[in-house]
Amino acid sequence: MSIGPIGGGNTAAFLAQVQQANQANAAEAASGTEGAGATEKVADALAEGISAADGTLKEADASVEQMVESNGANLHETMIALEKADIAARLTIKIGTKLVQAYREVSNMQV
C-alpha cells in the first residue's frame, strides 16, 4: 500500500510562483534596477522556508507509512507529525498568497 505525499501540490505551485518572481528579479537586476540584492535575500529566505516545510511534510508522510506498515511508529507521534505538517503547509500557502498579493500591488503602482 502506498501513501501519497501530504499537500505536495500546493508547495510545488508556491515554489513555481517564487521561481517566477526570482526570474523577474533577475531581469531587473540585469537592467540595473536598485534593490536587486534585497530581493535575492528574500528569495533565499523563502526557498529555505519552503525546504523546511517540505521536510516537515516528508517526515509526516514517513511517519504515516511506518504506522500503516506497523514498523514501530505510534499513533501519538504520527498525529503530532501530521499536525506539524498541516501547520507548515498552511503557513507556506498563506505566505505565498500574501507575497503574490503584495507583488501585484507593487507592480500596479504608478511611478
Coordinates of C-alpha atoms in Angstrom, one line a residue, residues 12-13 26 33 39 48 50 53 63 77-78 83 86-87 97 101 105 108 111:
A12 CA 5.0 22.9 -5.7
A13 CA 2.7 25.6 -7.0
A26 CA 17.0 38.7 -12.1
T33 CA 17.5 48.4 -11.1
T39 CA 15.1 40.7 -3.4
E48 CA 14.8 28.0 2.8
I50 CA 9.8 26.1 1.6
A53 CA 8.1 23.0 5.2
S63 CA 5.6 8.5 10.0
E77 CA 3.9 10.6 17.3
T78 CA 2.2 10.2 13.9
E83 CA -0.3 18.4 12.8
D86 CA -0.5 20.8 8.4
I87 CA 0.6 23.9 10.1
T97 CA -0.6 34.2 -1.2
Q101 CA -0.8 39.8 -3.5
E105 CA 0.1 45.7 -5.6
N108 CA 0.3 48.1 -10.2
V111 CA 5.5 56.0 -10.7

